[in-house]
CSV table of C-alpha atoms in Angstrom, one decimal:
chain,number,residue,atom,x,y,z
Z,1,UNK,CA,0.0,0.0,0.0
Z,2,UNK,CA,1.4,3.6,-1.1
Z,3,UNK,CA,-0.2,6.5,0.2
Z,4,UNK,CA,1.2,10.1,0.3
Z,5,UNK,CA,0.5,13.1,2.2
Z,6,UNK,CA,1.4,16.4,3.0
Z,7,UNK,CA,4.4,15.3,5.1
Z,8,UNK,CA,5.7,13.3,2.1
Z,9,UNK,CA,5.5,16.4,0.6
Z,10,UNK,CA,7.3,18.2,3.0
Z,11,UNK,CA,9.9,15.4,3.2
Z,12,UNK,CA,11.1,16.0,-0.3
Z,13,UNK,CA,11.5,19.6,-0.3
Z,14,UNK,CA,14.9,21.0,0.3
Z,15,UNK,CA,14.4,21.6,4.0
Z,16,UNK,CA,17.0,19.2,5.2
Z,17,UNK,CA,19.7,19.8,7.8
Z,18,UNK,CA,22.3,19.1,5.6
Z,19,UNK,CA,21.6,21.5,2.8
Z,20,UNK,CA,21.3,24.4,5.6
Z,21,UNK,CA,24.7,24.5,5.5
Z,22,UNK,CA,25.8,26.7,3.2
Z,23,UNK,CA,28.5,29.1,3.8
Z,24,UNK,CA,30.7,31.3,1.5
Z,25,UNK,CA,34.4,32.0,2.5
Z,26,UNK,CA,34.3,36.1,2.9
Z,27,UNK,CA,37.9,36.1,4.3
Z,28,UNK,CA,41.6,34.1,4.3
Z,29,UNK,CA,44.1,35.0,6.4
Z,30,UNK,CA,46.8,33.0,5.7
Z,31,UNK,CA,51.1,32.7,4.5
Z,32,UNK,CA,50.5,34.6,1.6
Z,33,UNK,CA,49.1,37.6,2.9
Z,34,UNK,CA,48.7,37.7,6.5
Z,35,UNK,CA,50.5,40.5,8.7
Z,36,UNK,CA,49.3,43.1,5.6
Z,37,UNK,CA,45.7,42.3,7.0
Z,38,UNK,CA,46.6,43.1,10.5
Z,39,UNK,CA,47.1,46.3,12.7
Z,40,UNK,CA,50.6,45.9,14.9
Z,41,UNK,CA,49.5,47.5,18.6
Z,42,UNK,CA,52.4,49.4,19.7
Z,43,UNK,CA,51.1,50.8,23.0
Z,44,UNK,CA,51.7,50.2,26.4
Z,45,UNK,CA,49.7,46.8,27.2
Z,46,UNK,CA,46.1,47.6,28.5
Z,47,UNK,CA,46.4,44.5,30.2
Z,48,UNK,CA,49.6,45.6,32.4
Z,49,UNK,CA,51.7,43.2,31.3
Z,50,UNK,CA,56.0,43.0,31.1
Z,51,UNK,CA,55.8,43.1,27.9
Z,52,UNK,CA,57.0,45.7,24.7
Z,53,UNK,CA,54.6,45.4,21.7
Z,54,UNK,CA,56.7,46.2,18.9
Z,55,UNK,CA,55.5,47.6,15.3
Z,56,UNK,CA,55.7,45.7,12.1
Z,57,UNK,CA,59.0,46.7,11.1
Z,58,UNK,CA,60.8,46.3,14.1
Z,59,UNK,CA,59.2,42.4,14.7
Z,60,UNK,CA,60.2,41.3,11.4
Z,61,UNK,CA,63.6,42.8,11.7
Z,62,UNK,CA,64.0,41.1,15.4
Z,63,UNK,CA,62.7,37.6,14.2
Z,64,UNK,CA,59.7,37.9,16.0
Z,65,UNK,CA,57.0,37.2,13.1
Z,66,UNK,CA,58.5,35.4,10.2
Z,67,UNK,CA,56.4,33.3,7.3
Z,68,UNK,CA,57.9,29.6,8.2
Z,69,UNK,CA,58.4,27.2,5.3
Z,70,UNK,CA,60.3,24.4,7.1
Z,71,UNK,CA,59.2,23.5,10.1
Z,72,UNK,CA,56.3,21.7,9.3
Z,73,UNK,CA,54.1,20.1,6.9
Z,74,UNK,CA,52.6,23.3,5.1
Z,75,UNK,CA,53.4,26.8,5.7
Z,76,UNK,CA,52.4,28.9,8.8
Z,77,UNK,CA,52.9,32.1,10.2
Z,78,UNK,CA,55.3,32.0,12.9
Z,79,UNK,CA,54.4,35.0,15.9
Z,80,UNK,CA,56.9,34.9,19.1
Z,81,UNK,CA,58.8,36.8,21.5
Z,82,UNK,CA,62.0,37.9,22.8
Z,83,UNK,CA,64.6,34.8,24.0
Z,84,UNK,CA,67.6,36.2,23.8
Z,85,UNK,CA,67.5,39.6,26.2
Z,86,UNK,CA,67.2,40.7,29.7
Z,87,UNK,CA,65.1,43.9,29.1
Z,88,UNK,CA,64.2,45.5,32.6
Z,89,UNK,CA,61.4,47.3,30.4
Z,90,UNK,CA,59.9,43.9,29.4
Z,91,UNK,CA,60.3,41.3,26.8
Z,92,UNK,CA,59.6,42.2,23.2
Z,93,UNK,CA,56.2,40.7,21.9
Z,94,UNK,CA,53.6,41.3,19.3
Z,95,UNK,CA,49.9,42.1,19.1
Z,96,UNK,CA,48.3,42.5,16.1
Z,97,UNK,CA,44.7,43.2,15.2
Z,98,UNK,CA,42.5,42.7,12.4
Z,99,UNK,CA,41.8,45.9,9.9
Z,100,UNK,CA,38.7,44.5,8.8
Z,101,UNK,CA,35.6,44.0,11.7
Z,102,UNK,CA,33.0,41.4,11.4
Z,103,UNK,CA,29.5,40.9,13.1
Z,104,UNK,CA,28.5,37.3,12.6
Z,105,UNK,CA,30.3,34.5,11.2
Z,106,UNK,CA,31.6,31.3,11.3
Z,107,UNK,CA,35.7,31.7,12.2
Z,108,UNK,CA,37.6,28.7,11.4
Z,109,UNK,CA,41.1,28.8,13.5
Z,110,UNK,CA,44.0,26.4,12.3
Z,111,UNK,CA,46.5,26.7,14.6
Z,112,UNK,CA,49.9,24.2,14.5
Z,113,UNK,CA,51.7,25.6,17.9
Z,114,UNK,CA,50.4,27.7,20.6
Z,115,UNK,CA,52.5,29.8,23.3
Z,116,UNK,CA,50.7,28.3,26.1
Z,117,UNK,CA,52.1,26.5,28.8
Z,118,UNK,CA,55.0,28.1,29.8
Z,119,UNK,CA,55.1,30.3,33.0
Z,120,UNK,CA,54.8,34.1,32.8
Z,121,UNK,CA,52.7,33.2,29.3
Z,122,UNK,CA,49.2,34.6,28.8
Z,123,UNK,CA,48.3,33.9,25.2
Z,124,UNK,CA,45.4,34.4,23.6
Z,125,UNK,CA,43.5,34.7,20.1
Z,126,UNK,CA,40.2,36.8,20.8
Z,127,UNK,CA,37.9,39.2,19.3
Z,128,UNK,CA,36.8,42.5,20.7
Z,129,UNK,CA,34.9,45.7,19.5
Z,130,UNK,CA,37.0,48.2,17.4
Z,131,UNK,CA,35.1,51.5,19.0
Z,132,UNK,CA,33.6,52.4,22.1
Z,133,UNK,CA,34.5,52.3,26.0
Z,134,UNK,CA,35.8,48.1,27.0
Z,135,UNK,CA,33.5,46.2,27.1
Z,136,UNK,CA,30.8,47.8,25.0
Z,137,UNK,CA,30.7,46.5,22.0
Z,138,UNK,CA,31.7,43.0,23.5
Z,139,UNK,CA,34.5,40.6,23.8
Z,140,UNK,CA,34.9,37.3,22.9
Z,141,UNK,CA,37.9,35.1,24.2
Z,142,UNK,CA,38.4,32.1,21.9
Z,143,UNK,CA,41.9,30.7,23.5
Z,144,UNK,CA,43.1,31.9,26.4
Z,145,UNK,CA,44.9,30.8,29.4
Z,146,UNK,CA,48.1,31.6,31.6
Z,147,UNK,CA,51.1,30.2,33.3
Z,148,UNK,CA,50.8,26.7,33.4
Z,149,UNK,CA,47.3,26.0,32.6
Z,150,UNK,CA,46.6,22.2,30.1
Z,151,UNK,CA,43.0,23.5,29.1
Z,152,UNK,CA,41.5,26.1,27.6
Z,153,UNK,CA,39.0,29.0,28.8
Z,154,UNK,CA,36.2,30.7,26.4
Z,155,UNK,CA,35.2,33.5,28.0
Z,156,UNK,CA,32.5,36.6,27.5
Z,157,UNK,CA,32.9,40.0,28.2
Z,158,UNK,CA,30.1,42.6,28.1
Z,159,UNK,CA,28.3,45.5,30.1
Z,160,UNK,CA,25.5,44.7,32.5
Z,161,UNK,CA,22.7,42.1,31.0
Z,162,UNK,CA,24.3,39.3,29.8
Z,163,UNK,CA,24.6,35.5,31.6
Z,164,UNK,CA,24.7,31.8,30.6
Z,165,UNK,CA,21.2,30.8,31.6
Z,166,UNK,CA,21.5,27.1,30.0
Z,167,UNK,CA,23.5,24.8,31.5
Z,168,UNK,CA,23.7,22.4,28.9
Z,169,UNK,CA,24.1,21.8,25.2
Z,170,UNK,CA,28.0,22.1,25.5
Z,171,UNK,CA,31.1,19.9,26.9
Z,172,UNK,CA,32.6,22.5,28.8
Z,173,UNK,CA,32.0,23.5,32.1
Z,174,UNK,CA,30.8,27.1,33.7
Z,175,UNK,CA,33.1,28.6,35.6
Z,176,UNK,CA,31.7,32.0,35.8
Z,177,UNK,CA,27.9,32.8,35.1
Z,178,UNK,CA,27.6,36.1,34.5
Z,179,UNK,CA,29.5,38.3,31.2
Z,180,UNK,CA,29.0,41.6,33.2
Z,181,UNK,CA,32.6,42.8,34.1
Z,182,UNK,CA,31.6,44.2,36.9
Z,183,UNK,CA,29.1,41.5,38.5
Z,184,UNK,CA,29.0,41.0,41.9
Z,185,UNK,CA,30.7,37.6,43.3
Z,186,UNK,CA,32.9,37.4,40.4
Z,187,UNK,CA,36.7,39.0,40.4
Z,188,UNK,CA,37.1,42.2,38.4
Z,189,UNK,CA,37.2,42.1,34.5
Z,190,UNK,CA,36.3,38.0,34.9
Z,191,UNK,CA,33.6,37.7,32.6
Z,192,UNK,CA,31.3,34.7,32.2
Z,193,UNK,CA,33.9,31.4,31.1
Z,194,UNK,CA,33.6,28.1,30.2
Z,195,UNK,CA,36.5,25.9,30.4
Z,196,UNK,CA,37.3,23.2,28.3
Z,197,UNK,CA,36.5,19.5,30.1
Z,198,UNK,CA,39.5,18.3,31.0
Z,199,UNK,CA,41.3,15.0,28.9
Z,200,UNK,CA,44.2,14.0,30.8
Z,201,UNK,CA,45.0,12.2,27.2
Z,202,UNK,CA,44.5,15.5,24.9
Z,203,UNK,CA,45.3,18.5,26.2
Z,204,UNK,CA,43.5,21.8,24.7
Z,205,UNK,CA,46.8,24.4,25.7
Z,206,UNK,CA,50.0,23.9,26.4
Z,207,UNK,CA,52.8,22.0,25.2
Z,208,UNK,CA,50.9,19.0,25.1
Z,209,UNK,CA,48.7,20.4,22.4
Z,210,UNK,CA,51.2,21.4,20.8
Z,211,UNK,CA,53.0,18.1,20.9
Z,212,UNK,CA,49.9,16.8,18.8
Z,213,UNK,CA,50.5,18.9,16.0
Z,214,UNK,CA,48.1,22.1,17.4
Z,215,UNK,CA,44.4,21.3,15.8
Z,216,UNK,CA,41.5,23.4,14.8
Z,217,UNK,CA,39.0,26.0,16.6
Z,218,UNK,CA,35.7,27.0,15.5
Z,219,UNK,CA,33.6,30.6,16.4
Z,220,UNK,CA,29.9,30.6,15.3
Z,221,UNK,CA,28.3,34.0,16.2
Z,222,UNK,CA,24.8,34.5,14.8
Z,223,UNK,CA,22.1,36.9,16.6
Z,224,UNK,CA,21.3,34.0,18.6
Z,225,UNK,CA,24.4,32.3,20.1
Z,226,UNK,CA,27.9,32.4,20.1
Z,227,UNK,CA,29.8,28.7,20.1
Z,228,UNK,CA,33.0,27.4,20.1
Z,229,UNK,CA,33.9,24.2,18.4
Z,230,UNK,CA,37.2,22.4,18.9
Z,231,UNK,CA,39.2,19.6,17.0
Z,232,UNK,CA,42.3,17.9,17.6
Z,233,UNK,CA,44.6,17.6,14.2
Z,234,UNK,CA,43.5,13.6,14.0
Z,235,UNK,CA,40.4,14.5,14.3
Z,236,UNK,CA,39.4,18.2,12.3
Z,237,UNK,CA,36.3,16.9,9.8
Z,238,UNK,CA,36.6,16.7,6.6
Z,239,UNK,CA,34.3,19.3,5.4
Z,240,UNK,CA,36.6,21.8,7.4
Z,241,UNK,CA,39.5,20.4,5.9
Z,242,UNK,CA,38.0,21.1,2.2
Z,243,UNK,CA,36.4,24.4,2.5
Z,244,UNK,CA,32.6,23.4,2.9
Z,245,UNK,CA,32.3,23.9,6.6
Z,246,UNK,CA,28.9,22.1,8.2
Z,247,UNK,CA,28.7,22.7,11.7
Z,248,UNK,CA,25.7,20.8,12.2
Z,249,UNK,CA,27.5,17.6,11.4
Z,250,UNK,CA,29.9,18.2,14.5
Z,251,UNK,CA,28.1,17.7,17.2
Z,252,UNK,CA,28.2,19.4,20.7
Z,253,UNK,CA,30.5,22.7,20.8
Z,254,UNK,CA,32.6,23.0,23.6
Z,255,UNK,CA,31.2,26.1,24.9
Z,256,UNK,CA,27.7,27.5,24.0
Z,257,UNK,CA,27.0,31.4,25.2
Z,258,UNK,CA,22.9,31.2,24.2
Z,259,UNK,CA,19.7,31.7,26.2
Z,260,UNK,CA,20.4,35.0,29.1
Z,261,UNK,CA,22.2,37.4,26.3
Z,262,UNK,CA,20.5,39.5,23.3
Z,263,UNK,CA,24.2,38.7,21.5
Z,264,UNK,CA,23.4,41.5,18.7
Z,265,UNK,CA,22.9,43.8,21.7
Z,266,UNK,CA,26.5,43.0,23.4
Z,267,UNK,CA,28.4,41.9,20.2
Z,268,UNK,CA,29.1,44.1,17.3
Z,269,UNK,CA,32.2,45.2,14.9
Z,270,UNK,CA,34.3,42.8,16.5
Z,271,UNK,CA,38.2,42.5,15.0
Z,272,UNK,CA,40.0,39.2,15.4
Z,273,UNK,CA,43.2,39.7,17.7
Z,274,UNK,CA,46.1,37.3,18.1
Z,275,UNK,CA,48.9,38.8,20.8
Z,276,UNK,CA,51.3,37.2,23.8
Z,277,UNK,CA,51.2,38.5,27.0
Z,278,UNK,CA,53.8,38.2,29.5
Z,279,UNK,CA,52.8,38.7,33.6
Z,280,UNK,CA,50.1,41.0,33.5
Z,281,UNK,CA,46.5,41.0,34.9
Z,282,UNK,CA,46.1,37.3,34.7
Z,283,UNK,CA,49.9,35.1,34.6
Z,284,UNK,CA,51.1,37.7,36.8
Z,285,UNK,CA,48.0,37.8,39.3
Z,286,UNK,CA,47.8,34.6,39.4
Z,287,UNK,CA,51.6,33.5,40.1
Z,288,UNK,CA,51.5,32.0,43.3
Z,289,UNK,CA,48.4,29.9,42.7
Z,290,UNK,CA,50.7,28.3,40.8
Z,291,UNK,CA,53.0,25.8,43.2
Z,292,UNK,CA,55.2,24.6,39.9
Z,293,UNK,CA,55.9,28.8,38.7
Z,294,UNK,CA,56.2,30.2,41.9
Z,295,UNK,CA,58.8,27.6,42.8
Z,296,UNK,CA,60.9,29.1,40.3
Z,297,UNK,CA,60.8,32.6,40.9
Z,298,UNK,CA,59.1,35.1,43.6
Z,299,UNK,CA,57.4,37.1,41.3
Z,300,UNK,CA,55.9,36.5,37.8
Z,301,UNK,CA,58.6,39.6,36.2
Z,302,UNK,CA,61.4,38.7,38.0
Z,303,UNK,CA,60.9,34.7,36.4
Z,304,UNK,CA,60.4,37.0,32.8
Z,305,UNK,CA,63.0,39.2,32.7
Z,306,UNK,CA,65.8,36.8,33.6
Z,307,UNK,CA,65.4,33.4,32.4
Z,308,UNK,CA,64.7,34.1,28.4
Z,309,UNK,CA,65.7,30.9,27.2
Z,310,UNK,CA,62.8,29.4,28.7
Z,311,UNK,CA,60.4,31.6,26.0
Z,312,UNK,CA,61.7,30.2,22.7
Z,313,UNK,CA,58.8,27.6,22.5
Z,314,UNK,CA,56.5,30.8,23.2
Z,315,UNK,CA,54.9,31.5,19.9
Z,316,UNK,CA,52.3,31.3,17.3
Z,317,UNK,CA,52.5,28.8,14.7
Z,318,UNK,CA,49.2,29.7,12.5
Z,319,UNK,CA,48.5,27.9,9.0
Z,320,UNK,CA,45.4,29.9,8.4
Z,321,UNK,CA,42.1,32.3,9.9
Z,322,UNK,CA,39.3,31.5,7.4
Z,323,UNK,CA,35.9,33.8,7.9
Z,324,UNK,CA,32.8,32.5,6.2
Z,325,UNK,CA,29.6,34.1,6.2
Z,326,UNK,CA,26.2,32.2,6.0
Z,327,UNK,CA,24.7,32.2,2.9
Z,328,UNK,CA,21.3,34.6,2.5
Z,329,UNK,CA,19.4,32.3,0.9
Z,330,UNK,CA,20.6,29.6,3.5
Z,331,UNK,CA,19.4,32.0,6.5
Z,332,UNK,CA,15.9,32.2,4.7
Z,333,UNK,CA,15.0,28.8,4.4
Z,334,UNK,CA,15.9,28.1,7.8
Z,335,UNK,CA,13.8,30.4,8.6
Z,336,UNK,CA,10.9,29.0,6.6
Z,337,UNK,CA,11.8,25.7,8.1
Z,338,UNK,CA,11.4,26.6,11.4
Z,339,UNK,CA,8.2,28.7,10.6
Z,340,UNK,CA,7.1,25.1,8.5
Z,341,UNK,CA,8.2,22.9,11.5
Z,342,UNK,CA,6.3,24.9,14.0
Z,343,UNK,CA,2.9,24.6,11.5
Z,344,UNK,CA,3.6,20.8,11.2
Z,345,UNK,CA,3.9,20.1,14.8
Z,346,UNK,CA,0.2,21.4,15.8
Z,347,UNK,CA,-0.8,19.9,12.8
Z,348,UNK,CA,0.5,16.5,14.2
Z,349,UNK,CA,-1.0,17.2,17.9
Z,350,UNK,CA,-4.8,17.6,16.3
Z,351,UNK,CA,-4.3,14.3,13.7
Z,352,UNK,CA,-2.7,12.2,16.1
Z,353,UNK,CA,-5.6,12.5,18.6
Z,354,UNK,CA,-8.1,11.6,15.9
Z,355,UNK,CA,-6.2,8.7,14.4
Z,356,UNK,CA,-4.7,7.0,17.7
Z,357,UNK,CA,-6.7,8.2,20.5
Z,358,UNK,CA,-3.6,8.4,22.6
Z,359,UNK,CA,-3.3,12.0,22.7
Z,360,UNK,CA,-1.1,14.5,21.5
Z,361,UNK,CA,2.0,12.9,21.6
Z,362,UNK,CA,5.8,12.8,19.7
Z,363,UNK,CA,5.7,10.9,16.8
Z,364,UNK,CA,7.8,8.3,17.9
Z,365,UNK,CA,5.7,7.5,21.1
Z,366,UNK,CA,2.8,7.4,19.2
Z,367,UNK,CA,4.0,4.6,17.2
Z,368,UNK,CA,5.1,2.8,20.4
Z,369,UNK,CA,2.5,3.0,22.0
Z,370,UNK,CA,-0.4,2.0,19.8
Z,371,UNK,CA,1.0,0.6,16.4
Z,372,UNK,CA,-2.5,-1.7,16.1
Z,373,UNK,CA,-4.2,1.6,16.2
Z,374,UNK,CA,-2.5,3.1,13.2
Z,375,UNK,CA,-2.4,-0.2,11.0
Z,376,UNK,CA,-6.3,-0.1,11.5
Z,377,UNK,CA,-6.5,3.7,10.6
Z,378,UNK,CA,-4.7,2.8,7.3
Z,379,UNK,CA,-1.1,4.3,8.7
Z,380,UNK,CA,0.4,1.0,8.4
Z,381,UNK,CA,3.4,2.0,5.7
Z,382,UNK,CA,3.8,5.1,7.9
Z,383,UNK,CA,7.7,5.3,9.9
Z,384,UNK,CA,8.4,8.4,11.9
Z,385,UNK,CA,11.3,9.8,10.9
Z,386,UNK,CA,13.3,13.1,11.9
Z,387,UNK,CA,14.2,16.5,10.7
Z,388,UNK,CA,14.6,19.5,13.0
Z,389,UNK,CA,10.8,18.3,13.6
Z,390,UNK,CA,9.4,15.7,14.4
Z,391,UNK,CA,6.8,14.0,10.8
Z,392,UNK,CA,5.2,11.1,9.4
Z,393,UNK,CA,7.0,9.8,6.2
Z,394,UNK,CA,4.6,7.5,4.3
Z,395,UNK,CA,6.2,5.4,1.4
């Protein structure tokens, strides 16, 4: 028996979760043209760090950025610091900014060695708003961490109004709650984070990462949430790997910032930023909660400023920053879908009641519970299947 109906219909339109995935590369950062897309910072670190950012000229003359062609498999941009001097001023670092702003977007991080790890460290690739008073405008920490640390923080940054509400739907783990810099029963400038769970196995910063060839981070920011995926080199999918990025094929995100924040409200003309901080705010504050860097040192500048062997694994070995951009007409039919899906399900509730007499119920419990029902009512060839709702396929 073949009968068809308005969910077949609907079951052979496009409105399937894998074509929704459409995005267009806008943006490639990458050997061939990299540092000309970014502004060097040459100021005295916001962050109060030991550190000199040099300019352009002067960190390409000193070997601290450099387009490396040997050291591994493809070409990367190398970023590093000073390991050669003692300046009592602070050790010779970069921080560079992107010339070009973004709201939305789906930022594809391929990173081969990270700085991490080492003590007085506090690297960090990030986005923040190009205009405005910190932290209007927003900030969003992709990889960050300091001293010592094995794992990897995400972390918000906004004005008053916006928290992580959901618990769930991510791997991570809240640390902080609320994105408010200023909230109460959180430290100064903190933020709301989410740290990455913790695989003594694969470790997501430090030398340990690094030691497994770096791997691959993903930013998703649409007006309703802002994720972050992450993928060990062994394990990066392959749609990543050949330019057709499908992030509903990855599964759970690491860290999901969602319901408790209007993110267009917070988030806006944000510019990607890659820099190395030495002591400062965080590595510095934090130097004695470390037992294995205190050891070495009383104070986190004191540790910087005379041991600058110790900082020639400290640097940035990027193969690439890709920016896509969901397509428009991708962004439209999910929005059709949804409006669709929504029409379907009440549909579903007022049928089911008449044709099982269970109730309205999910498609699949319906079937459970009263399949006799259904062959009787001339559903028989009917299987529930799934889309972003659930529907009756009849064949």
């Amino acid at each position: 028996m073949h009968k068809t109906s308005a969910l077949t219909l609907l079951a052979s339109t496009s409105l399937i979760p894998s074509t929704l995935a459409a995005y267009t590369l806008v943006e490639s950062y990458d050997p061939t043209n990299f540092f000309s897309k970014f502004h060097f910072w040459d100021k005295k670190d916001p962050t109060n760090g030991f550190v000199q950012y040099k300019p352009l000229r002067s960190a390409a003359e000193s070997g601290l950025i450099a387009i490396d062609t040997k050291s591994g498999t493809v070409p990367a941009i190398y970023i590093g610091v000073d390991h050669s001097t003692k300046d009592p001023a602070g050790r010779a670092s970069v921080r560079i900014s992107s010339k070009k702003s973004y709201n939305h977007g789906l930022f594809i991080f391929d990173i081969e060695h990270s700085p991490g790890g080492i003590c007085g460290t506090w690297p960090a690739f990030w986005m923040l708003s190009d205009g405005g008073k910190w932290p209007e405008g927003g900030e969003i920490d992709i990889f960050e961490g300091a001293n010592d640390d094995r794992h990897n923080k995400m972390t918000l940054h906004t004005t008053l109004g916006c928290t992580i509400q959901k618990m769930s739907g991510f791997s991570g783990k809240v640390d902080t709650p609320n994105c408010d810099v200023n909230a109460q029963g959180q430290g100064k400038n903190t933020g709301c984070g989410i740290k990455h769970p913790v695989v003594k196995t694969q470790e997501t910063f430090g030398q340990g990462m690094n030691k497994g060839g770096g791997g691959v981070w993903v930013t998703s920011w649409t007006s309703s949430q802002i994720s972050v995926y992450h993928f060990h080199r062994s394990q990066v999918p392959a749609d990543i790997n050949n330019g057709k990025p499908n992030p509903t094929k990855w599964g759970m995100p690491v860290a999901k910032f969602a319901e408790g924040c209007a993110i267009d409200k917070y988030f806006k003309n944000l510019n990607i930023i890659f820099n190395i901080a030495l002591c400062g705010d965080w590595a510095g504050g934090a130097w004695t909660q470390s037992k294995g860097c205190s050891a070495k040192a009383p104070t986190c500048q004191q540790y910087v400023q005379n041991n600058p062997q110790v900082f020639k694994d400290a640097y940035w070995m990027i193969r690439s920053v890709k920016v896509y951009q969901e397509d428009a007409g991708n962004r439209k039919q999910m929005q059709k879908m949804k409006m669709v899906g929504r029409e379907v399900q009440n549909w579903l509730s007022r049928r089911w009641q008449d044709f099982t007499e269970v109730g309205p119920v999910n498609v699949d419990q319906a079937w459970e519970r009263d399949p006799e029902t259904l062959e009787k009512r001339g559903f028989g060839d009917c299987k529930p299947s799934f889309l972003p709702f659930d529907y009756w396929s009849c064949r």
